[in-house]
Short mmCIF file of C-alpha atoms in Angstrom, two decimals:
data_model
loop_
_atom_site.label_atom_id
_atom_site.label_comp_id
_atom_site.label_asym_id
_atom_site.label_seq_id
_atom_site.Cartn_x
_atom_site.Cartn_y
_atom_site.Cartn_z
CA UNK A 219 0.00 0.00 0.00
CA UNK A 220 1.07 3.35 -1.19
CA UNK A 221 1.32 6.09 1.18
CA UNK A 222 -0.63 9.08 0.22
CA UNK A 223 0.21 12.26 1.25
CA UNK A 224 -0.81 16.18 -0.04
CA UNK A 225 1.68 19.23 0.03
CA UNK A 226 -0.08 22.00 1.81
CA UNK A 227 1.05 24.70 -0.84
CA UNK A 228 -1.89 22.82 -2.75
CA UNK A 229 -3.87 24.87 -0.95
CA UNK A 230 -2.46 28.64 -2.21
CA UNK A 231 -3.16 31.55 -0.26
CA UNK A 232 -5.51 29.76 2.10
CA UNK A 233 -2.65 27.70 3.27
CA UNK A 234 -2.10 24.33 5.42
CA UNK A 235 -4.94 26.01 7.95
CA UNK A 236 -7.64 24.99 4.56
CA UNK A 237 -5.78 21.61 3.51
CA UNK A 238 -5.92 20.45 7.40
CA UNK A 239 -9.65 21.60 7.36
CA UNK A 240 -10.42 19.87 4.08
CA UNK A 241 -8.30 16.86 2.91
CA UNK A 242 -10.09 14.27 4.98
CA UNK A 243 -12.95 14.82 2.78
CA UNK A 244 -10.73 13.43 -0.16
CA UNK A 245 -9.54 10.33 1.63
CA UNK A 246 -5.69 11.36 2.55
CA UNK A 247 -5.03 11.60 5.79
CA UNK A 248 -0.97 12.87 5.52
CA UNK A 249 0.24 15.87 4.81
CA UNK A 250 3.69 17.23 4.11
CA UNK A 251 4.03 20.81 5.55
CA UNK A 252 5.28 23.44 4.80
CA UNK A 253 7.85 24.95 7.39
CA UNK A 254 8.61 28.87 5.77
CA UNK A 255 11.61 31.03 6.93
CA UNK A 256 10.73 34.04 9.16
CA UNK A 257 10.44 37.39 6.81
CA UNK A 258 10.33 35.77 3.12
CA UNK A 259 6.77 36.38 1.40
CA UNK A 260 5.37 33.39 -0.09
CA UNK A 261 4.81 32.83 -3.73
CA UNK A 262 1.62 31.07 -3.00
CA UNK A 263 0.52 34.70 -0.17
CA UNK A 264 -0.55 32.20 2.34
CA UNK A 265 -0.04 32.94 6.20
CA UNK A 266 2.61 30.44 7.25
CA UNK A 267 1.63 28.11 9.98
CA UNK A 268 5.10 27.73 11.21
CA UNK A 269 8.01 29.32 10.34
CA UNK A 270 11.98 29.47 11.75
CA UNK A 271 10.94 31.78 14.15
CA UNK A 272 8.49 29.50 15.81
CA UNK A 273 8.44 28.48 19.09
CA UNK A 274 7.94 25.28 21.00
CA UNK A 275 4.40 26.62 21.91
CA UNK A 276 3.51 26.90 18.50
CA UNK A 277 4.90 23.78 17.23
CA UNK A 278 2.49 22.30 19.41
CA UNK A 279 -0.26 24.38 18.95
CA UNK A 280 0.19 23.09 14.76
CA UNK A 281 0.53 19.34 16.04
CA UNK A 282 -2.97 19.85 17.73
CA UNK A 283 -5.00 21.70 14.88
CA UNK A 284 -3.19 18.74 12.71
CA UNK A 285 -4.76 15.88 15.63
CA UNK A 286 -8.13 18.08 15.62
CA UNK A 287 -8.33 17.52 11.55
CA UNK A 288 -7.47 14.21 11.38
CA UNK A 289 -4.37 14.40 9.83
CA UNK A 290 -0.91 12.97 10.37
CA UNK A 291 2.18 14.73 9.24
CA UNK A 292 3.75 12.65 6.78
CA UNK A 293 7.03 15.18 6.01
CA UNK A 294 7.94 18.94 6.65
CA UNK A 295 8.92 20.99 3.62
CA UNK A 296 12.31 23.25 4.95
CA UNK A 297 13.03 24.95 1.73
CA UNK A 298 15.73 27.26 3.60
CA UNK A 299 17.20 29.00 0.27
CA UNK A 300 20.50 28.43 -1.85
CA UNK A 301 22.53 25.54 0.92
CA UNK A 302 25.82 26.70 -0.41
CA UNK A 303 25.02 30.06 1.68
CA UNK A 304 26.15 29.70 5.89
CA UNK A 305 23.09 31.08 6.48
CA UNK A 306 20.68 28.81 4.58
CA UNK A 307 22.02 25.77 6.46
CA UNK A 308 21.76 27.70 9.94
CA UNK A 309 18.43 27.95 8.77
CA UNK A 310 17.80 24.42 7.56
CA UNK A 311 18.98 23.23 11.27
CA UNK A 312 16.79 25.41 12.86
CA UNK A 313 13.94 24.12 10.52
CA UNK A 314 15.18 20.50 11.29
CA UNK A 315 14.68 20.97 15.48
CA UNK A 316 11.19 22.28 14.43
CA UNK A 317 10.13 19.05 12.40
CA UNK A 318 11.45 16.95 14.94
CA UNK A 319 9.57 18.12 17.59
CA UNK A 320 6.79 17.49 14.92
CA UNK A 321 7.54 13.81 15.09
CA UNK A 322 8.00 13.39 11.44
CA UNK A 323 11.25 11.12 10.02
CA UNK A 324 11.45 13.03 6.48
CA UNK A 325 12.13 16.29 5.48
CA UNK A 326 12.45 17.69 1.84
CA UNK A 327 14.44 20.96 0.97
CA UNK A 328 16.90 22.26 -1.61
CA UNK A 329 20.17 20.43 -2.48
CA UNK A 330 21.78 24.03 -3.48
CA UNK A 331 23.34 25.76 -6.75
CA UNK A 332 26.88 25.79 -7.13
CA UNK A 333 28.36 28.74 -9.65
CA UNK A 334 32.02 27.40 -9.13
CA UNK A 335 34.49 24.63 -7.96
CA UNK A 336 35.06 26.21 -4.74
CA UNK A 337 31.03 26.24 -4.56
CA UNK A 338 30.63 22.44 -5.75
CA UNK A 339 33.05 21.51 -2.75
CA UNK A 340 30.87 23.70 -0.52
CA UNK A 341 27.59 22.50 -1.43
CA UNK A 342 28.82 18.77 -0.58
CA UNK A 343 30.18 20.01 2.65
CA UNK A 344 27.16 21.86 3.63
CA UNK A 345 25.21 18.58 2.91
CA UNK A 346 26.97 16.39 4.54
CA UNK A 347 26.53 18.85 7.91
CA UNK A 348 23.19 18.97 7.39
CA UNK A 349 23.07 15.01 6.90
CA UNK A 350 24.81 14.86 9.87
CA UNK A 351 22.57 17.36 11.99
CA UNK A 352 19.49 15.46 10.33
CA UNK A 353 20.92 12.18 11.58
CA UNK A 354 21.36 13.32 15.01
CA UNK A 355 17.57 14.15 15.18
CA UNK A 356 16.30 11.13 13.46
CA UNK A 357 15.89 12.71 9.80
CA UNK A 358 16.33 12.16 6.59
CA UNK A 359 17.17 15.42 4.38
CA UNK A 360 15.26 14.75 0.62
CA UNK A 361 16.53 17.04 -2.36
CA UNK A 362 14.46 19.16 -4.34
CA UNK A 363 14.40 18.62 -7.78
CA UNK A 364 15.56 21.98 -8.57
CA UNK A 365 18.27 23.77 -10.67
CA UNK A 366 21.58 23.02 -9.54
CA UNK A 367 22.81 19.57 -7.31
CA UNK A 368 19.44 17.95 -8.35
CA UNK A 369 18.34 19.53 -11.38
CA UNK A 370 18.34 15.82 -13.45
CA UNK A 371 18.79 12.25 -13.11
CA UNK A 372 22.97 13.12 -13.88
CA UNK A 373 23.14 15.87 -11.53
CA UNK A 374 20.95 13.70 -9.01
CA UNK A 375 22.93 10.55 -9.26
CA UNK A 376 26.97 12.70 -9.16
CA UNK A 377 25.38 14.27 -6.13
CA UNK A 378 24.04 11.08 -4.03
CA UNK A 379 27.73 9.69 -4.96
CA UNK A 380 29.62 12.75 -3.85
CA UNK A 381 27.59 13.27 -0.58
CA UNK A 382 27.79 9.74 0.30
CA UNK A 383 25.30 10.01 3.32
CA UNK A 384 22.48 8.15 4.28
CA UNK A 385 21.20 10.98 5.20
CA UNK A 386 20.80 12.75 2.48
CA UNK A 387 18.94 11.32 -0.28
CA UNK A 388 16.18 12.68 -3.25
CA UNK A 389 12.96 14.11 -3.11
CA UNK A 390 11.77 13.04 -7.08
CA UNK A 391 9.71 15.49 -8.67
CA UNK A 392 7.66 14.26 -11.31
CA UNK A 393 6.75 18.11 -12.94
CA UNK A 394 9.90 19.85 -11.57
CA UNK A 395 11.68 17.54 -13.94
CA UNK A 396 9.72 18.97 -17.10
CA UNK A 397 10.12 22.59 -16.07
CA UNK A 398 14.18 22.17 -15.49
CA UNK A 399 14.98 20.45 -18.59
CA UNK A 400 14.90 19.83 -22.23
CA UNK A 401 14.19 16.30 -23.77
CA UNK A 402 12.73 14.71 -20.71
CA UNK A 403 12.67 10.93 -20.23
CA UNK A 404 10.61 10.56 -17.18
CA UNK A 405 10.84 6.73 -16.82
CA UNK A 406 14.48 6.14 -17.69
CA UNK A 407 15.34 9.27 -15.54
CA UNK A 408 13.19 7.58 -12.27
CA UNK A 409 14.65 4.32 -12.78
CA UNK A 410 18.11 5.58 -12.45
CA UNK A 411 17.90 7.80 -9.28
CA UNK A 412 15.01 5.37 -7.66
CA UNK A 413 17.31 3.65 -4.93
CA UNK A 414 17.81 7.36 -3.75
CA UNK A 415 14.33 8.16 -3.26
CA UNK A 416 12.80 8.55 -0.69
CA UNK A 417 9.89 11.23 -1.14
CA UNK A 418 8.41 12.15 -4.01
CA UNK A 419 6.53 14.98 -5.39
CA UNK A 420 3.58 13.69 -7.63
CA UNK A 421 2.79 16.84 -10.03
CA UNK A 422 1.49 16.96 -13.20
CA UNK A 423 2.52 19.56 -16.24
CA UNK A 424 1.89 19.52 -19.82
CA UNK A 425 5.70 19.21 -20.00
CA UNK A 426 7.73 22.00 -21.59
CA UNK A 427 10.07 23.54 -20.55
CA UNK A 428 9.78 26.25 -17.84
CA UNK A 429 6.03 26.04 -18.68
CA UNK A 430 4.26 27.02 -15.48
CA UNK A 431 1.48 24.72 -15.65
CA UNK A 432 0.65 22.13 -12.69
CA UNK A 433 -3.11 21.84 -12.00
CA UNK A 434 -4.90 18.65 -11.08
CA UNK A 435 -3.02 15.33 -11.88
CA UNK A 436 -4.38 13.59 -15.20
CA UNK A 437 -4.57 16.87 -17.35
CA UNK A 438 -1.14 17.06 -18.17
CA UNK A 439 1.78 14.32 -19.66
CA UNK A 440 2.76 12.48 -16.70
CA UNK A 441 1.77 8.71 -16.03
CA UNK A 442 1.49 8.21 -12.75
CA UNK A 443 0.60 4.57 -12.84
CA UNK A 444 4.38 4.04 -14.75
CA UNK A 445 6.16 6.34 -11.73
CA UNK A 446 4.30 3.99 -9.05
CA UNK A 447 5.20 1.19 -10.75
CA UNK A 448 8.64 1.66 -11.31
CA UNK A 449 9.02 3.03 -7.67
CA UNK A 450 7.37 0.11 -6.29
CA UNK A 451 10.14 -2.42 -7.85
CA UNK A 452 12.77 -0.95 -5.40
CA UNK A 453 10.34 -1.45 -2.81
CA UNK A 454 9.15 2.26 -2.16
CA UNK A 455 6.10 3.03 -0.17
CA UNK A 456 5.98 6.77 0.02
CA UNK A 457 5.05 8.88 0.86
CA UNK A 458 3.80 10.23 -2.22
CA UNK A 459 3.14 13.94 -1.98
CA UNK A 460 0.39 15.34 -3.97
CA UNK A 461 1.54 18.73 -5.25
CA UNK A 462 -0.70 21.50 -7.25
CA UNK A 463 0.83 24.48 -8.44
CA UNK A 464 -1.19 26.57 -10.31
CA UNK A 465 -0.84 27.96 -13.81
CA UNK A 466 0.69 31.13 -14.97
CA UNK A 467 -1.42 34.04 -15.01
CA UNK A 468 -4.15 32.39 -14.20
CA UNK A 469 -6.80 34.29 -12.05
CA UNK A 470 -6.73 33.56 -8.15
CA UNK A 471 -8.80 30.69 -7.03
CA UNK A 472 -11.14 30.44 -4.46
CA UNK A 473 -10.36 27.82 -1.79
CA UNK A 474 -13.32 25.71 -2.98
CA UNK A 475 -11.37 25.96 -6.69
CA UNK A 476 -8.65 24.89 -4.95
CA UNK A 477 -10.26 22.09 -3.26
CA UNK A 478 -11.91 20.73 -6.53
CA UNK A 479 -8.12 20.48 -8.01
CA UNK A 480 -7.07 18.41 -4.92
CA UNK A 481 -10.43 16.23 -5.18
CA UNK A 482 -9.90 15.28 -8.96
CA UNK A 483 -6.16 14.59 -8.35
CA UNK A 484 -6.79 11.72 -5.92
CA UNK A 485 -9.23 10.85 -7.80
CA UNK A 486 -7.16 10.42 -10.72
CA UNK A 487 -4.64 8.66 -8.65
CA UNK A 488 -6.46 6.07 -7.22
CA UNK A 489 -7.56 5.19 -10.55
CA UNK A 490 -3.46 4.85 -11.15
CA UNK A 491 -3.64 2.47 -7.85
CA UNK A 492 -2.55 4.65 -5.82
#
């Protein structure tokens, strides 16, 4: 059995507050949430639950509105900025200490940009401190599929062998992959990186390339019954994070828009056997 789970940036500018409120009414009962840092508007305008500034009090007051909704924290998002910065890994450690004391075992966030040697060998040190401070709390560190250290299944795989920690392994991104890169082979590209995995982003796109286009799963290119498949073959068991994006320029949604999306995704995936 697949683990089903539902990024709370699905929910826009009404945030993991609406997603806690509503997802039980789509049949997931996880959700992977969103930790923001302190100052830094979102792209989505939502009012963070928790951010690095939070305190203990809080943390607990968003593990009780979680318990009160029926849902279980499957994974913390700790996007913390560009890792080869100091600062974003201070950052990412703080965010760490927060999801622990969240009781989750998975956390996804960038695997940073390098512009340089001397950057390369900085990223790989930064992630192996934060594998090591993610260790320590009983984490495991999944990387974005984003530009840079995990842009593509090459960039994914020299990274996972340069790192070398067991802490620190991928967070797959089925759309991300699309928007990143030219002449996209989702399959082959899974199938190489899949012994990394260990969360994945299920998002659909039309697939072109920096094409901001991610509504609800089964109106783009992606075949989600092929990713589940080949996933399931190395034994992985999620969780599998539904994500919804939006489209470019579109007008803002209301939260029941919003909602609809998220309903006609599962729906789609459970036809896929999820």
């Amino acid at each position: 059995m697949s683990l089903l789970s539902c990024f709370t940036n699905s929910y826009g500018r009404f945030g993991p507050q609406a997603a806690m409120r509503l997802l039980a009414e789509t049949g997931i009962t996880h959700i992977e949430l969103a930790i923001k840092t302190h100052g830094v508007r979102s792209p989505f305008g939502e009012t963070p639950l928790l951010t690095d500034a939070s305190t203990s009090a809080e943390v607990e007051d968003a593990r009780r509105l979680a318990d009160a909704s029926g849902v279980t924290l499957s994974s913390c998002n700790i996007s913390s900025g560009n890792i080869v910065d100091p600062a974003a890994v201070a950052r990412t450690i703080v965010k760490l200490d927060l999801a622990a004391a969240l009781g989750v075992t998975l956390v996804v966030g960038g695997g940073g940009e390098a512009r340089s040697a001397a950057e390369e060998q900085q990223l790989v040190r930064h992630l192996r401190v934060i594998g090591d401070a993610a260790a320590e709390r009983g984490l495991i560190y999944c990387c974005e599929t984003h530009p840079g250290a995990c842009q593509n299944a090459d960039r994914m795989l020299e990274t996972m062998h340069r790192v070398n920690h067991p802490q620190i392994r991928l967070n797959f991104d089925t759309g991300n992959l699309f928007y990143y890169n030219h002449n996209v082979d989702l399959p082959s590209a899974l199938q190489r990186v899949a012994p990394y995995v260990r969360h994945v982003h299920l998002k659909d796109t039309p697939g072109g390339f920096q094409q901001w286009h991610f509504a609800e799963l089964g109106s783009g290119c992606i075949n989600f019954s092929r990713v589940r498949t080949l996933l399931e073959q190395v034994g992985f068991e999620g969780p599998y994070s539904l994500e919804i994006e939006g489209i470019q320029r579109e007008p803002a949604l209301t939260l029941a828009e919003h909602h609809a999306r998220v309903v006609a995704s599962v729906a789609h995936l459970r036809q896929c056997g999820y």
